Short mmCIF file of C-alpha atoms in Angstrom, two decimals:
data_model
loop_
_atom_site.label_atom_id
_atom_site.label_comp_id
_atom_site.label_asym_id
_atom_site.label_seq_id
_atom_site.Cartn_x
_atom_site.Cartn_y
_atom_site.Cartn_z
CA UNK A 1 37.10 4.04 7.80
CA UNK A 2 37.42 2.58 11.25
CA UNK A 3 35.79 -0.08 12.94
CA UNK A 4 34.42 1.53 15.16
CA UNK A 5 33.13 4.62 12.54
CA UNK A 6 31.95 1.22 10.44
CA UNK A 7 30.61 -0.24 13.61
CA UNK A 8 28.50 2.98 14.58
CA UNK A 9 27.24 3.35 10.73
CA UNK A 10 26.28 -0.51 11.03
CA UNK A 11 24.09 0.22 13.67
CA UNK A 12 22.52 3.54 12.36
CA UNK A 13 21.69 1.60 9.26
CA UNK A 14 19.63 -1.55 11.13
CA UNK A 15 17.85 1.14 13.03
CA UNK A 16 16.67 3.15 10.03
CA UNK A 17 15.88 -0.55 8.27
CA UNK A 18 14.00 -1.83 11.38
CA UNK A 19 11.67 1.53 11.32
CA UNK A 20 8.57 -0.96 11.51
CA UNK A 21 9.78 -2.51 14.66
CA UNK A 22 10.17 -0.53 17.96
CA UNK A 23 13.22 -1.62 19.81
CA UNK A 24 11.62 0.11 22.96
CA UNK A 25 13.90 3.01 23.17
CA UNK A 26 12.74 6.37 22.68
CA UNK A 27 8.89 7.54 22.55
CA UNK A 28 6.68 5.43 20.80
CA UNK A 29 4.68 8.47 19.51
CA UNK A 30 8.05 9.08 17.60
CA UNK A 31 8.24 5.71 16.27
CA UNK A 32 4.44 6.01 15.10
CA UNK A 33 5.02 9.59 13.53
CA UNK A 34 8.46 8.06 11.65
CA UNK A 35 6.48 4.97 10.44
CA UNK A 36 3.81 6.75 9.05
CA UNK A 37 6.13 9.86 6.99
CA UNK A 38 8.04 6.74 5.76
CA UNK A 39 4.56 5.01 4.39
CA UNK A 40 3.31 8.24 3.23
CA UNK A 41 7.01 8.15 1.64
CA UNK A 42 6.49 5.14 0.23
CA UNK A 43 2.84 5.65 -1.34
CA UNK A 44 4.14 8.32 -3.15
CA UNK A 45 7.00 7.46 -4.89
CA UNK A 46 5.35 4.40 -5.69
CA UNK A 47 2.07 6.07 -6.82
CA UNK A 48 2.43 6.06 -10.32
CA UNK A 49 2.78 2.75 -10.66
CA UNK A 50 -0.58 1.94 -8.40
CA UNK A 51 -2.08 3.89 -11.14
CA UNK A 52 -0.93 1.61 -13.86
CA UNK A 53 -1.72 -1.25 -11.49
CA UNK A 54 -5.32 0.10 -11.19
CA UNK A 55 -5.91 0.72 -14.57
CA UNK A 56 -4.70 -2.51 -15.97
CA UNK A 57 -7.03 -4.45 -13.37
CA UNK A 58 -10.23 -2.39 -13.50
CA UNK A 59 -12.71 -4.21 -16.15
CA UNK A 60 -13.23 -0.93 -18.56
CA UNK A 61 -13.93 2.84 -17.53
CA UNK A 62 -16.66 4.07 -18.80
CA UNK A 63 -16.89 7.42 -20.12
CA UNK A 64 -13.08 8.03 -19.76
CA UNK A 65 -12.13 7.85 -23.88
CA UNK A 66 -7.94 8.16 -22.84
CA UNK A 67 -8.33 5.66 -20.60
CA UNK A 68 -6.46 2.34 -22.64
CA UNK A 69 -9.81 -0.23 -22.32
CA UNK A 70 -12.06 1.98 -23.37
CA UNK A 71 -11.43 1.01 -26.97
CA UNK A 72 -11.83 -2.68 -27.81
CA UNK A 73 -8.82 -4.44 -28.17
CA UNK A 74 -6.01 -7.11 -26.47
CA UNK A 75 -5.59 -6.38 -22.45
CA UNK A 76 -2.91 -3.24 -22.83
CA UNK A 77 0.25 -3.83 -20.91
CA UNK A 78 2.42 -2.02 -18.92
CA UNK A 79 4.13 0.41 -21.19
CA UNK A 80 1.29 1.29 -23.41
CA UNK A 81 -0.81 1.53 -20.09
CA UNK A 82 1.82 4.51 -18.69
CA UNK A 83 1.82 6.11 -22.39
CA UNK A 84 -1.43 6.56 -22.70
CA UNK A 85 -2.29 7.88 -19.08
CA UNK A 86 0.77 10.19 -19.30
CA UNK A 87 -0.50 11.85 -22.42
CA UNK A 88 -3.12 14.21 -22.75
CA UNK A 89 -5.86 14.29 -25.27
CA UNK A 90 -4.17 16.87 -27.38
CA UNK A 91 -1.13 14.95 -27.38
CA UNK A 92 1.24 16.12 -25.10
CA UNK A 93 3.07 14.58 -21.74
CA UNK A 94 0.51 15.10 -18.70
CA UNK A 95 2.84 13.00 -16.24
CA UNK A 96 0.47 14.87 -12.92
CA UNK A 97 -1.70 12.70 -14.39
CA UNK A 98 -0.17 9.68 -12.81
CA UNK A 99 -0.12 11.32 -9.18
CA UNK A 100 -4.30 11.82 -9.63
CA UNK A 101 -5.92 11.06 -6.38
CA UNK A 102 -2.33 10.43 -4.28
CA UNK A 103 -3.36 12.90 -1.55
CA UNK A 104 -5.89 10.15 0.01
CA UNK A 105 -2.71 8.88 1.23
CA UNK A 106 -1.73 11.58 2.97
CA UNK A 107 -4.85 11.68 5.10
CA UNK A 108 -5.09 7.84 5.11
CA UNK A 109 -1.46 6.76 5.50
CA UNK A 110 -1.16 8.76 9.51
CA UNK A 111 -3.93 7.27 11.58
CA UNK A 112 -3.67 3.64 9.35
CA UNK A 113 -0.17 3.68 9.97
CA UNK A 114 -0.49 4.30 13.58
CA UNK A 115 -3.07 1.74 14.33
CA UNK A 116 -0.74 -0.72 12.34
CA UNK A 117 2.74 -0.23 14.74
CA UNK A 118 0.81 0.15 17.83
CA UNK A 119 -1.30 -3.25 17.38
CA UNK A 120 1.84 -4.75 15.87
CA UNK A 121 3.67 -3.97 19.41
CA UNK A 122 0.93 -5.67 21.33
CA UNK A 123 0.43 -8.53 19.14
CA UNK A 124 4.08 -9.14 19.41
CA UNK A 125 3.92 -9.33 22.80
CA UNK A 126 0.77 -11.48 23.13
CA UNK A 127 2.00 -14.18 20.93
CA UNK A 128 5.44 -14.53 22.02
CA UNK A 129 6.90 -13.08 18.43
CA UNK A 130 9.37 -11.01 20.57
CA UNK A 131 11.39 -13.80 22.66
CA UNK A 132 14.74 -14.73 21.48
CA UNK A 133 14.69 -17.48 18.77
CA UNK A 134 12.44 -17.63 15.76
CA UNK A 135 9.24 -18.04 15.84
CA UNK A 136 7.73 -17.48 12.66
CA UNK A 137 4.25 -18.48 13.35
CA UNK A 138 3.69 -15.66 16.33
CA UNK A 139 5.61 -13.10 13.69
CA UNK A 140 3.10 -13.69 11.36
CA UNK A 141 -0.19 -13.34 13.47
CA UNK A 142 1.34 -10.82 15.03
CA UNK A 143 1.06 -9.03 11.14
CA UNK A 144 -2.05 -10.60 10.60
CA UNK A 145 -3.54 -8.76 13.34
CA UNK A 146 -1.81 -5.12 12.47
CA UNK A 147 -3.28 -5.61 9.28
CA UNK A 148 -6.95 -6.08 10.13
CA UNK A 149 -6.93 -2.32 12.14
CA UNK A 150 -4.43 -0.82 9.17
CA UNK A 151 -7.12 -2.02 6.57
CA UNK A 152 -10.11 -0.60 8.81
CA UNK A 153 -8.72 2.73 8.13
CA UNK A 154 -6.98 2.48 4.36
CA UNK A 155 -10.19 0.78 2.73
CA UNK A 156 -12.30 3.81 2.32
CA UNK A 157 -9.28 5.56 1.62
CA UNK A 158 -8.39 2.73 -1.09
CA UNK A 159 -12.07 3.02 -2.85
CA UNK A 160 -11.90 6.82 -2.98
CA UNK A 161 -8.18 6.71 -4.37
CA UNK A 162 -8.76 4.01 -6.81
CA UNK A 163 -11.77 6.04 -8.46
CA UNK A 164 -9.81 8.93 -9.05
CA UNK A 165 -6.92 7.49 -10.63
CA UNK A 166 -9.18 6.28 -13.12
CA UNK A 167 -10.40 9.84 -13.47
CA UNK A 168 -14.08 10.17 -12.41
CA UNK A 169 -14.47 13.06 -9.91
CA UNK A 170 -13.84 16.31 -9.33
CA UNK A 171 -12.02 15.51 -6.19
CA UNK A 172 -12.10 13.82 -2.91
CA UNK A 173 -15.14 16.00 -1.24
CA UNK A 174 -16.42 15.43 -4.68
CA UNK A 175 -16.05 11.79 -4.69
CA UNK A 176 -16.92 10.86 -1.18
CA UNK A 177 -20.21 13.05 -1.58
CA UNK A 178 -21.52 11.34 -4.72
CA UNK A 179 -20.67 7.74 -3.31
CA UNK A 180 -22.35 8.42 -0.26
CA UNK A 181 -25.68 10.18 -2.09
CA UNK A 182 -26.05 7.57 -4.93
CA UNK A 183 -24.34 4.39 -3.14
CA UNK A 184 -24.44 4.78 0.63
CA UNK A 185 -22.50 4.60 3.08
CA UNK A 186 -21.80 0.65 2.31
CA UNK A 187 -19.73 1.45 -0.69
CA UNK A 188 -17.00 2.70 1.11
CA UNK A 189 -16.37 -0.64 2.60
CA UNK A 190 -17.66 -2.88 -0.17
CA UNK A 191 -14.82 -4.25 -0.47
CA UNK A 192 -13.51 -4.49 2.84
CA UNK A 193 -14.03 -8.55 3.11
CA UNK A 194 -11.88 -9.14 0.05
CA UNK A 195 -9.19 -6.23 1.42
CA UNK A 196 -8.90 -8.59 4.88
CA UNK A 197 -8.55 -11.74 2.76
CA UNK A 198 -6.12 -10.36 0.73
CA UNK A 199 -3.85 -8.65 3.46
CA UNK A 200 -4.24 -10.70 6.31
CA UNK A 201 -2.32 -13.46 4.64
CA UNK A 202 -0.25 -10.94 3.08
CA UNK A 203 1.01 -9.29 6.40
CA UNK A 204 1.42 -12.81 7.42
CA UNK A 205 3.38 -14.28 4.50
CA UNK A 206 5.58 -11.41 4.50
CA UNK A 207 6.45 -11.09 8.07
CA UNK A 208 6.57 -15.00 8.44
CA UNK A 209 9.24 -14.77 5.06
CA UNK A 210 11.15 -12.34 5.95
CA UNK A 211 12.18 -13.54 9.00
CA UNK A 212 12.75 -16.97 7.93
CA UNK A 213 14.85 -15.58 5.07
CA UNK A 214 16.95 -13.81 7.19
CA UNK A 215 17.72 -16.36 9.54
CA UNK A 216 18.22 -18.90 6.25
CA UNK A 217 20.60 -16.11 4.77
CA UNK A 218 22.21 -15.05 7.77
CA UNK A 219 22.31 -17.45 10.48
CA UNK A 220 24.10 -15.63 12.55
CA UNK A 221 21.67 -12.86 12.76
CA UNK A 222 24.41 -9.76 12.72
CA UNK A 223 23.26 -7.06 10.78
CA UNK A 224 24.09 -7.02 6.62
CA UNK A 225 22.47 -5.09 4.55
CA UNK A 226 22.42 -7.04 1.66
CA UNK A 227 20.55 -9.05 4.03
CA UNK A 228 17.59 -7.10 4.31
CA UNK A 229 17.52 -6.12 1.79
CA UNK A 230 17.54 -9.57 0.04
CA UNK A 231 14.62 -11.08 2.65
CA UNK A 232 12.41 -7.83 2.30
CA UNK A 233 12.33 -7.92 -1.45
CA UNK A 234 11.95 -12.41 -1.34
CA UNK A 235 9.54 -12.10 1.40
CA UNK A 236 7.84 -8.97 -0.59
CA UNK A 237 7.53 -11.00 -3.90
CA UNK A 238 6.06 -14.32 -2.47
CA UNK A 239 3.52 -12.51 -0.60
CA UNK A 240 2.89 -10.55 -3.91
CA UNK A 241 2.57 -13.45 -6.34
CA UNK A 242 0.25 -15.30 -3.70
CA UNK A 243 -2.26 -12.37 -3.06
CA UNK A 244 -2.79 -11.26 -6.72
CA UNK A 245 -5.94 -12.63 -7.30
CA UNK A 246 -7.84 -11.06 -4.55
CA UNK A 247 -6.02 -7.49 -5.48
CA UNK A 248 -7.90 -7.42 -8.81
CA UNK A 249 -11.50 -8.53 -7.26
CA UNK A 250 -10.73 -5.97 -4.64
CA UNK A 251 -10.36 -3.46 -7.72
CA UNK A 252 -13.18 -4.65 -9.58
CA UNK A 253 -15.15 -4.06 -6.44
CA UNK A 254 -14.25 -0.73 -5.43
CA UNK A 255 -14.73 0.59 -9.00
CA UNK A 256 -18.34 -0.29 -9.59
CA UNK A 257 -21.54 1.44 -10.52
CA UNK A 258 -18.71 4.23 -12.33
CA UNK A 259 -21.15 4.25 -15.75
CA UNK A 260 -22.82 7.48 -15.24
CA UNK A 261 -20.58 9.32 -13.20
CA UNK A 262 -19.74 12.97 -14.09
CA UNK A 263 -16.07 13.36 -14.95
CA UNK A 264 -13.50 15.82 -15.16
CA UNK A 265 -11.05 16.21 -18.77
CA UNK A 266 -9.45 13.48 -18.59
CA UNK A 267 -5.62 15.43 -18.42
CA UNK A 268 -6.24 16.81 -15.38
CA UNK A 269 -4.27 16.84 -12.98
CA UNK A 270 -4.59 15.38 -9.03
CA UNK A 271 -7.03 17.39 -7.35
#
């Protein structure tokens, strides 16, 4: 290959990597329609592990006999979590089973996703995050901020999609009408507090790391994909680890008052 084949592929590359920051070129409509097919992208290859997530931090589910705590017994772990919501009562591999509830994302993921890139834009710009040199601290407000109006919108859409992947419901209509009839309106943001102290240090531990790990890895600040690829997963993994906690009260939140809930078989498939 040439250098300057290797040179154009280079730059293709950092352009597709840097989808969550717009450069300025092009429409901004495009860069907020790209951002959100790549998060709806990324919800759903990643569902069926969300599920497993889910399941592992909800307290029990009542009423749901596949689901693994609803027999007493040591805190079931990954595996045996996956093999036991991938298999149907009779016995046989279910594996829709895991994708229950993943079309919340789809309406969720487009006007969350939006809010997030344009805010992110502006909050750049107010704190100074886009000047030349690093400045970690405007970076990360600059997240902080994005986050708040990306959780206003993914919350509801959180509660309703952690209740099905548990399996209560008959659906979304379903689920939204019985929360709102027997819970109000409230329940939908219950745990919308706990969301914003979970993600707004999230959003700014993993902006703020990433782009301190870049510029510690590669002080030059030339693109390398190993790289980014290296900062996104560090900076991904520290924000993680230090936002745990709150992820399982948020759970444990969303998924009350599920006792006496009318439920579908518990195969079924997403609806």
């Amino acid at each position: 290959m040439s250098d300057h084949a290797q040179s154009d592929l280079e730059d293709d590359l950092e352009d597709d990597l840097d989808w969550e920051e717009w450069d300025g070129k092009g429409s901004f409509l495009n860069h907020c329609v790209a951002g959100s097919i790549a998060g709806i992208a990324e919800h759903t290859l990643m569902y069926p592990f969300d599920t497993v997530k889910t399941h592992m931090q909800c307290s029990s589910c009542p009423g749901q006999p596949a689901c693994p705590k609803s027999v007493p017994m040591q805190p079931p772990g990954i595996v045996q979590t996956f093999r036991s919501l991938a298999t149907s009562n009779g016995g046989g591999v279910s594996p829709l089973r895991m994708w229950r509830g993943v079309h919340t994302m789809f309406m969720g993921c487009v006007p969350a996703h939006a809010l997030y890139f344009s805010s992110f834009e502006v909050g750049k710009k107010a704190f100074g995050a886009d000047r030349e040199g690093h400045h970690f601290m405007a970076a990360g407000a600059a997240g902080a901020i994005s986050t708040f109006f990306h959780d206003s919108i993914m919350a509801p859409a959180d509660t309703i999609k952690q209740r099905l992947q548990l399996g209560y419901y008959h659906g979304v209509r379903d689920c939204v009408k019985q929360m709102l009839k027997n819970e109000g309106p409230f329940s939908l943001y219950r745990s919308f507090p706990t969301t914003l102290a979970m993600n707004v240090p999230y959003g700014f531990i993993m902006v703020a790391s990433n782009e301190s790990l870049k510029k510690v890895i590669n002080p030059t600040g030339e693109f390398n994909l190993f790289t980014s690829m290296v900062s996104g997963c560090g900076a991904g993994a520290v924000a993680a680890s230090l936002t745990t906690p709150l992820d399982v009260v948020k759970t444990k939140l969303q998924t009350q008052n599920l006792g006496d809930i009318r439920t579908p078989p518990s195969g079924s498939a997403p609806t």
